[in-house]
Short mmCIF file of C-alpha atoms and ligand atoms in Angstrom, two decimals:
data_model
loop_
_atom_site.label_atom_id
_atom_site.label_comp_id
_atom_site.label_asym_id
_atom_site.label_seq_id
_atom_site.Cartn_x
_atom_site.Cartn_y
_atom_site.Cartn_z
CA UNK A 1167 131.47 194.07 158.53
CA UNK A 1168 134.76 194.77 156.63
CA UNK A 1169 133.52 197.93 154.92
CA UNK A 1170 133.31 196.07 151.38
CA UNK A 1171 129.66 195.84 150.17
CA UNK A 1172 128.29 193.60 147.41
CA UNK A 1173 127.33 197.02 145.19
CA UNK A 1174 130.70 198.53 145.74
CA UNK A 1175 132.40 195.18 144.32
CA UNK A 1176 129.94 195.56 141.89
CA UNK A 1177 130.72 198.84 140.74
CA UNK A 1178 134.20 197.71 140.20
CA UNK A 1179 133.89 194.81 138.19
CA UNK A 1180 133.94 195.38 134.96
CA UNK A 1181 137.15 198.11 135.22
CA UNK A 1182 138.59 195.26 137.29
CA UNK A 1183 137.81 192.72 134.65
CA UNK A 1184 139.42 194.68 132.04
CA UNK A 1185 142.19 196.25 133.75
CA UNK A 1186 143.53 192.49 134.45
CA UNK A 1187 146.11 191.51 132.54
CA UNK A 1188 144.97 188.83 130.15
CA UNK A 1189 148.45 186.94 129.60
CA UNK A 1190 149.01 186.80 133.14
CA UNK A 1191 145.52 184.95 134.04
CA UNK A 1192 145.86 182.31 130.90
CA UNK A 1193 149.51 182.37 131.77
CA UNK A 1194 148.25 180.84 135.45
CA UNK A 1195 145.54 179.08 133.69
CA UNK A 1196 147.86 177.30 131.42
CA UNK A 1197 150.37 176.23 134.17
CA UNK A 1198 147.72 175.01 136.64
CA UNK A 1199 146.85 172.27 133.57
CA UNK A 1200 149.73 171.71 132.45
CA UNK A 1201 152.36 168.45 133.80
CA UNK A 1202 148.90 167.02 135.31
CA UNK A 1203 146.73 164.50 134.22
CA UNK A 1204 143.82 165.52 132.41
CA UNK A 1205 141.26 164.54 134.80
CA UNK A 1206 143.12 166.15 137.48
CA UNK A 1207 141.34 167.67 139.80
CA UNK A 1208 142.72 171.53 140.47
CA UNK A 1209 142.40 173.29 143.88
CA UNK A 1210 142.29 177.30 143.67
CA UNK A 1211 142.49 178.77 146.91
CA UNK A 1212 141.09 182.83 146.39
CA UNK A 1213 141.76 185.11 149.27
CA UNK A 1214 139.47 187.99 149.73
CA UNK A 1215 137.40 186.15 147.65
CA UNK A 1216 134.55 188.63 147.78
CA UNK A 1217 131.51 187.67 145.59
CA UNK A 1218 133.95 185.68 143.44
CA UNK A 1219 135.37 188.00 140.70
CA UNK A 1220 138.30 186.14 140.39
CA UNK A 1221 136.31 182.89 139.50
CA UNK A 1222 134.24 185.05 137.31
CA UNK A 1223 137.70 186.08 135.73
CA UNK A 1224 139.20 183.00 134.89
CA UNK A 1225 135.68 181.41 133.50
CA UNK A 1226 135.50 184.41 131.24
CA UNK A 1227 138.64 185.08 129.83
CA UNK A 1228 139.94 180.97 129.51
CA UNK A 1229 138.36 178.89 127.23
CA UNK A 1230 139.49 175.85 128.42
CA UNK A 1231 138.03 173.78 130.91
CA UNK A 1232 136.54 174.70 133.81
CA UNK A 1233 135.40 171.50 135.31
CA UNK A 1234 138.83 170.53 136.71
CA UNK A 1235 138.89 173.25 138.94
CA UNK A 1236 137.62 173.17 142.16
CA UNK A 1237 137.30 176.55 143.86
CA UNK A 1238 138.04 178.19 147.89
CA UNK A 1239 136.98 181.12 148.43
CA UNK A 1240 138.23 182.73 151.59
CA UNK A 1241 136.39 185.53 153.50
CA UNK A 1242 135.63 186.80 156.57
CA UNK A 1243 132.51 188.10 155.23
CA UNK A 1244 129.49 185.46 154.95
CA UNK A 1245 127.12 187.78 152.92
CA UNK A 1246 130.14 187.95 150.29
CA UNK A 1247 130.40 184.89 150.37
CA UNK A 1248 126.65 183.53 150.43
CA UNK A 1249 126.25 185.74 147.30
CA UNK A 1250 128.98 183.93 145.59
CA UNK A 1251 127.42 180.81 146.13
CA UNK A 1252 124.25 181.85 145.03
CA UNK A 1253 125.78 183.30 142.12
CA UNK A 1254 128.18 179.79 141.01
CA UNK A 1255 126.89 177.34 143.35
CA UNK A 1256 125.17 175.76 140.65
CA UNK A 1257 127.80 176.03 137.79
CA UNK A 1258 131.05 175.75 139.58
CA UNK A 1259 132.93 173.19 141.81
CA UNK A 1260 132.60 175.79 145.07
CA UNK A 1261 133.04 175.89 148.70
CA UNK A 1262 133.38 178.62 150.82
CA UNK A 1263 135.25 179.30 154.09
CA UNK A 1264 133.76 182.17 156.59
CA UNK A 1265 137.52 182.95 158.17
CA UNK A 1266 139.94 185.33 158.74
CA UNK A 1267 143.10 184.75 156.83
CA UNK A 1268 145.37 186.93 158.75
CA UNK A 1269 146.69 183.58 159.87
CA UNK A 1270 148.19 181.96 157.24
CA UNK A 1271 149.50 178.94 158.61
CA UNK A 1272 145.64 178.06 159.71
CA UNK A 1273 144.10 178.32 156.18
CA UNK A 1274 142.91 175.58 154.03
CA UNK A 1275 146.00 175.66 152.03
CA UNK A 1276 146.97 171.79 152.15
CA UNK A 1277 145.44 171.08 148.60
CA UNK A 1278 146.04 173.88 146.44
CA UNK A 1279 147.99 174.45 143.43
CA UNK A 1280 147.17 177.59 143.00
CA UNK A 1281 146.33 180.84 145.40
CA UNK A 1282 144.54 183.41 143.73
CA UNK A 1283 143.84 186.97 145.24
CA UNK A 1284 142.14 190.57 143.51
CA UNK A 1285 142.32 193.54 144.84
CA UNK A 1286 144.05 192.48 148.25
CA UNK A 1287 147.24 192.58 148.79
CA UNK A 1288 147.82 196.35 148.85
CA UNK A 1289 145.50 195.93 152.25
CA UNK A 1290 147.98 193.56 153.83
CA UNK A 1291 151.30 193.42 155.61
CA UNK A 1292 155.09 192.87 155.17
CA UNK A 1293 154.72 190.34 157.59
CA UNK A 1294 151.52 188.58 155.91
CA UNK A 1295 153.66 188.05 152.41
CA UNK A 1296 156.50 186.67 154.35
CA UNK A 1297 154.29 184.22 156.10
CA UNK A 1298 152.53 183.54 152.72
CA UNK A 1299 156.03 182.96 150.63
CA UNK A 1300 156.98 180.33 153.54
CA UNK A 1301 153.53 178.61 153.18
CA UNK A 1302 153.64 178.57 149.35
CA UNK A 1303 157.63 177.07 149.20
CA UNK A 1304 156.03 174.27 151.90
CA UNK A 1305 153.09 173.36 150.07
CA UNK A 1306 155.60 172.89 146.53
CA UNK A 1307 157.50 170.35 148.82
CA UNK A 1308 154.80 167.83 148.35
CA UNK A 1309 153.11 169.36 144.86
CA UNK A 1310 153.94 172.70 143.31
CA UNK A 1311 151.34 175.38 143.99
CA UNK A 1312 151.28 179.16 142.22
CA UNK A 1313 150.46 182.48 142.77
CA UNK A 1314 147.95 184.48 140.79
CA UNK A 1315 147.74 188.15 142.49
CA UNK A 1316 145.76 191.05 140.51
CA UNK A 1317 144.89 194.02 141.12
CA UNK A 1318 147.49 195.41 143.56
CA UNK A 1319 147.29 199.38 143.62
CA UNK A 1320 150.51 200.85 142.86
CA UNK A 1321 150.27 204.50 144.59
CA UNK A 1322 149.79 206.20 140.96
CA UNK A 1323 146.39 207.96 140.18
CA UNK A 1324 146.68 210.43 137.32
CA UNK A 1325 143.02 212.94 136.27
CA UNK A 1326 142.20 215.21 133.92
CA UNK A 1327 141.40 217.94 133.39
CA UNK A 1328 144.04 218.41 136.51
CA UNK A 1329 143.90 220.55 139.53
CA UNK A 1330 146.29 222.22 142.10
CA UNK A 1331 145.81 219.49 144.75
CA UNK A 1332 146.13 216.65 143.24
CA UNK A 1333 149.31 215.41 144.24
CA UNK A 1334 148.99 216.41 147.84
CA UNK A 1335 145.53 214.34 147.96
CA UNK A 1336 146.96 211.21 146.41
CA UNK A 1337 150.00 211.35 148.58
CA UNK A 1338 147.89 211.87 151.85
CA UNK A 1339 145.62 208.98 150.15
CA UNK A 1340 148.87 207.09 150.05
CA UNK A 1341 149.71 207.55 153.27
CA UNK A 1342 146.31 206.18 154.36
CA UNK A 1343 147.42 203.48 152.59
CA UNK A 1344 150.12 202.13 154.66
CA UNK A 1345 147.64 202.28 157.88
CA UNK A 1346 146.31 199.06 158.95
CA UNK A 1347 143.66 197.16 157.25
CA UNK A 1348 143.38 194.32 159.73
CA UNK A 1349 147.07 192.89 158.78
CA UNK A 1350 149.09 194.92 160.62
CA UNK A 1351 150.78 198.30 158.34
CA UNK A 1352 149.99 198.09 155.12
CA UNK A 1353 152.37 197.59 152.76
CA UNK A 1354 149.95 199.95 150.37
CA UNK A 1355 151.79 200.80 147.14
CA UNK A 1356 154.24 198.99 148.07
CA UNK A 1357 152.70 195.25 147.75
CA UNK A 1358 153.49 194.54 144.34
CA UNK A 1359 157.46 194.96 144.07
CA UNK A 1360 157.39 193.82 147.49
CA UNK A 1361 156.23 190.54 146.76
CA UNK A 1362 157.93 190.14 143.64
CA UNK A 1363 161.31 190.59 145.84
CA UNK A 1364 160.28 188.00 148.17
CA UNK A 1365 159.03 185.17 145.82
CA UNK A 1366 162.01 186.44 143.70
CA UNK A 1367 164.20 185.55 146.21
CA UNK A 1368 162.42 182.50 147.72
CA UNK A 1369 163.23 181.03 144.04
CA UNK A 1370 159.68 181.41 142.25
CA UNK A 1371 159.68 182.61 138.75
CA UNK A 1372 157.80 186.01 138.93
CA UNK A 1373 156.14 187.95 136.10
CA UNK A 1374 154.34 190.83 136.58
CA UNK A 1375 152.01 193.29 134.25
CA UNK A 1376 150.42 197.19 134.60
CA UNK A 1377 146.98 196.85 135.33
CA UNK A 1378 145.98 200.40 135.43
CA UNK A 1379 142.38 201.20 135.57
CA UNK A 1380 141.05 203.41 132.81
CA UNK A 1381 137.90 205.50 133.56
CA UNK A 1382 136.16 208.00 131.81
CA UNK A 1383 132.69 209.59 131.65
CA UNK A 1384 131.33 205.60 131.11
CA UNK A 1385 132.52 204.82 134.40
CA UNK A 1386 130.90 208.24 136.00
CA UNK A 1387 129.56 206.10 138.98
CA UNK A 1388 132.79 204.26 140.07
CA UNK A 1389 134.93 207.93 139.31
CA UNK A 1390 131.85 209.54 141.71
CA UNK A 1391 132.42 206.88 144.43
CA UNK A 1392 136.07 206.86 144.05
CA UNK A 1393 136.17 210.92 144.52
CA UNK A 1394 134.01 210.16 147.68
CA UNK A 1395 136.26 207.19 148.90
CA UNK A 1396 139.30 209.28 148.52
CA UNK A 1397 137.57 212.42 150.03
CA UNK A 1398 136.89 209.92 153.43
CA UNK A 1399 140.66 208.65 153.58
CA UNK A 1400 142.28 211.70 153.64
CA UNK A 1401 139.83 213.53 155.42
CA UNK A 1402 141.65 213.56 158.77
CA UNK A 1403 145.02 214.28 156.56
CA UNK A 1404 146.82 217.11 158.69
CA UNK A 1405 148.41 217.92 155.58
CA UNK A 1406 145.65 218.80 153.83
CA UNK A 1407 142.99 222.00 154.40
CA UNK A 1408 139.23 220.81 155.05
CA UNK A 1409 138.14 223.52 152.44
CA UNK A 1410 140.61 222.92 150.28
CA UNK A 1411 140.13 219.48 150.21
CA UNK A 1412 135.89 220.26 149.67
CA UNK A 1413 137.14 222.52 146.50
CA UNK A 1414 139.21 219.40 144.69
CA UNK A 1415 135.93 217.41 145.22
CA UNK A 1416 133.63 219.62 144.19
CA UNK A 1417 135.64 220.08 141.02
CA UNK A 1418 136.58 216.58 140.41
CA UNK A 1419 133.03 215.79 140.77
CA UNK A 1420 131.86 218.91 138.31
CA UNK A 1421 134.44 216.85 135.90
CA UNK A 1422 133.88 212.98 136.30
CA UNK A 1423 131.71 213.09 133.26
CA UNK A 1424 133.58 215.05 130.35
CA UNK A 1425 137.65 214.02 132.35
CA UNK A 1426 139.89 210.84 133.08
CA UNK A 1427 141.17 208.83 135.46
CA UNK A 1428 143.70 206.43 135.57
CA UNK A 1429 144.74 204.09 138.72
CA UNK A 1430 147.58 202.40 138.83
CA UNK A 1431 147.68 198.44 139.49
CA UNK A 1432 150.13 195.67 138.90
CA UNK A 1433 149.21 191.78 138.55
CA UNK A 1434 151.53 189.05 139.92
CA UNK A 1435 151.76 185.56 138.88
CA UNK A 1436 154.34 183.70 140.87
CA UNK A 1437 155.41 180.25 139.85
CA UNK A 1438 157.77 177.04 141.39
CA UNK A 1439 161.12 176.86 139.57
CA UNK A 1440 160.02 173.03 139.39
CA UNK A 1441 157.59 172.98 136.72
C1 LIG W 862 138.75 194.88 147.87
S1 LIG W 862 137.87 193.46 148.33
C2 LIG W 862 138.24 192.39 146.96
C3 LIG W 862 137.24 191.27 146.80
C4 LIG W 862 137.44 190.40 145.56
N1 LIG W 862 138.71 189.72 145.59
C5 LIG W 862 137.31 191.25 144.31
O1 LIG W 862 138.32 191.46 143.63
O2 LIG W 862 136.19 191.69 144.02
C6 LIG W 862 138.83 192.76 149.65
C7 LIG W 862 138.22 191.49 150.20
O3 LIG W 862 139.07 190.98 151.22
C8 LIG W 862 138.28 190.57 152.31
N2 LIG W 862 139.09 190.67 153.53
C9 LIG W 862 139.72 191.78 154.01
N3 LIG W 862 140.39 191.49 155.14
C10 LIG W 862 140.16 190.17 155.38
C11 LIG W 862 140.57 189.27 156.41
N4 LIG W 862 141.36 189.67 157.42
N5 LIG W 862 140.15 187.97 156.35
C12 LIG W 862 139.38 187.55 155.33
N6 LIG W 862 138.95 188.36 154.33
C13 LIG W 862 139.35 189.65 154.35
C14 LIG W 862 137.09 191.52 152.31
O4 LIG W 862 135.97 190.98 153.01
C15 LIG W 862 136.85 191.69 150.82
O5 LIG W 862 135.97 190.71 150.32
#
């Protein structure tokens, strides 16, 4: 069990899907075709891969074709993944890989040109990107490969109406954050200008977008489970007081229909100085 069910993934599609920036995925889209033969085929290795919602992502939002790509999705979670077969099996080039990919150097990673990832790398370390920057600049020796990276949460979350606590709760929330999520300490907030430093400086082109979530009354059941997801993280927070801490709920619950919520995210798309 990792802790990330099929309905919560569900809940956050469609503020994932249009939070992502749109230039950045036909951006990616447009590079993986282009300087390659037409009948090319195109590996795309997702990590996290979840039920698929970056697949779902790119055959939504590109209209061009999807037949040349051939997709790996990477989890360590079989019912994830066994719903995203049963979900594309039969209208996608698919195959999934039950693993942990903690380990970069052990990952199917030989064929890819491009690595996609949603809603990760704010779960993973310093150390993981590192690993991941050497792996990419190895695998552009013999081809050049990409990275597509959405979704990283940037520490911001602003409501309305606000309330007294609200900073303390999303800085304890941020310091949950930087705990470890499997990878080691999380590098949190600090994934996305992290790894545009180190593909930056590795040499790979790096362009990067806001992709804030924007939630109001519509989205009453994600703000709901949100509330309740914060609520658990900081929980333990010594910072914070337990009743306290029941008030802000309580009130940013009595509001989640009639306020707003935004949450900060940034998308990545990092590409070989060679094409
Ligand atoms: C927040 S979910 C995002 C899923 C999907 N990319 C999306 O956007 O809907 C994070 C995903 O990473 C996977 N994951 C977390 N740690 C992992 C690890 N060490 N190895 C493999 N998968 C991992 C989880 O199982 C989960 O599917």
């Amino acid at each position: 069990m990792t802790g990330f069910s099929i309905d919560w993934l569900d809940l956050r599609e469609a503020a994932d899907r249009r939070s992502r920036n749109d230039k950045l995925l036909h951006q990616a889209r447009h590079w993986l075709g282009s300087d390659r033969e037409q009948t090319a085929e195109l590996n795309i290795v997702d990590l996290g891969a979840g039920t698929g919602s970056t697949l779902r992502a790119f055959s939504t939002a590109v209209e061009s074709d999807q037949k040349s790509l051939s997709w790996h999705l990477l989890d360590q979670d079989a019912a994830l993944l066994a719903e995203a077969t049963s979900r594309h099996g039969a209208s996608h080039r698919l195959q999934t890989y039950e693993l942990d990919i903690t380990n970069i150097f052990a990952l199917p990673l030989e064929d890819a040109d491009l690595i996609t990832a949603s809603a990760l790398f704010d779960l993973v370390s310093a150390d993981f990107i590192d690993a991941l920057v050497t792996a990419l600049r190895s695998r552009c020796q013999q081809k050049p490969a990409g990275l597509y990276a959405a979704l990283n949460y940037d520490g911001t979350t602003r409501w309305t109406p606000t309330h007294t606590l609200d900073q303390a709760v999303l800085d304890a929330f941020n310091r949950d954050q930087r705990n470890n999520k499997g990878f080691g300490l999380a590098l949190g907030p600090d994934a996305g200008p992290y790894m545009e430093l180190m593909f930056s400086r590795s040499g790979f082109r790096v362009f990067s977008a806001n992709s804030p979530w924007v939630l109001d009354g519509a989205d009453i059941k994600l703000v709901d489970a949100l509330i309740d997801g914060i609520g658990d993280a900081v929980s333990k927070d010594p910072a914070l007081d337990a009743s306290e801490l029941k008030g802000w709920i309580l009130f940013r619950k009595a509001h989640s229909l009639t306020g707003t919520c935004e949450v900060g995210h940034t998308d990545l798309l990092a590409l070989p100085d060679t094409v």
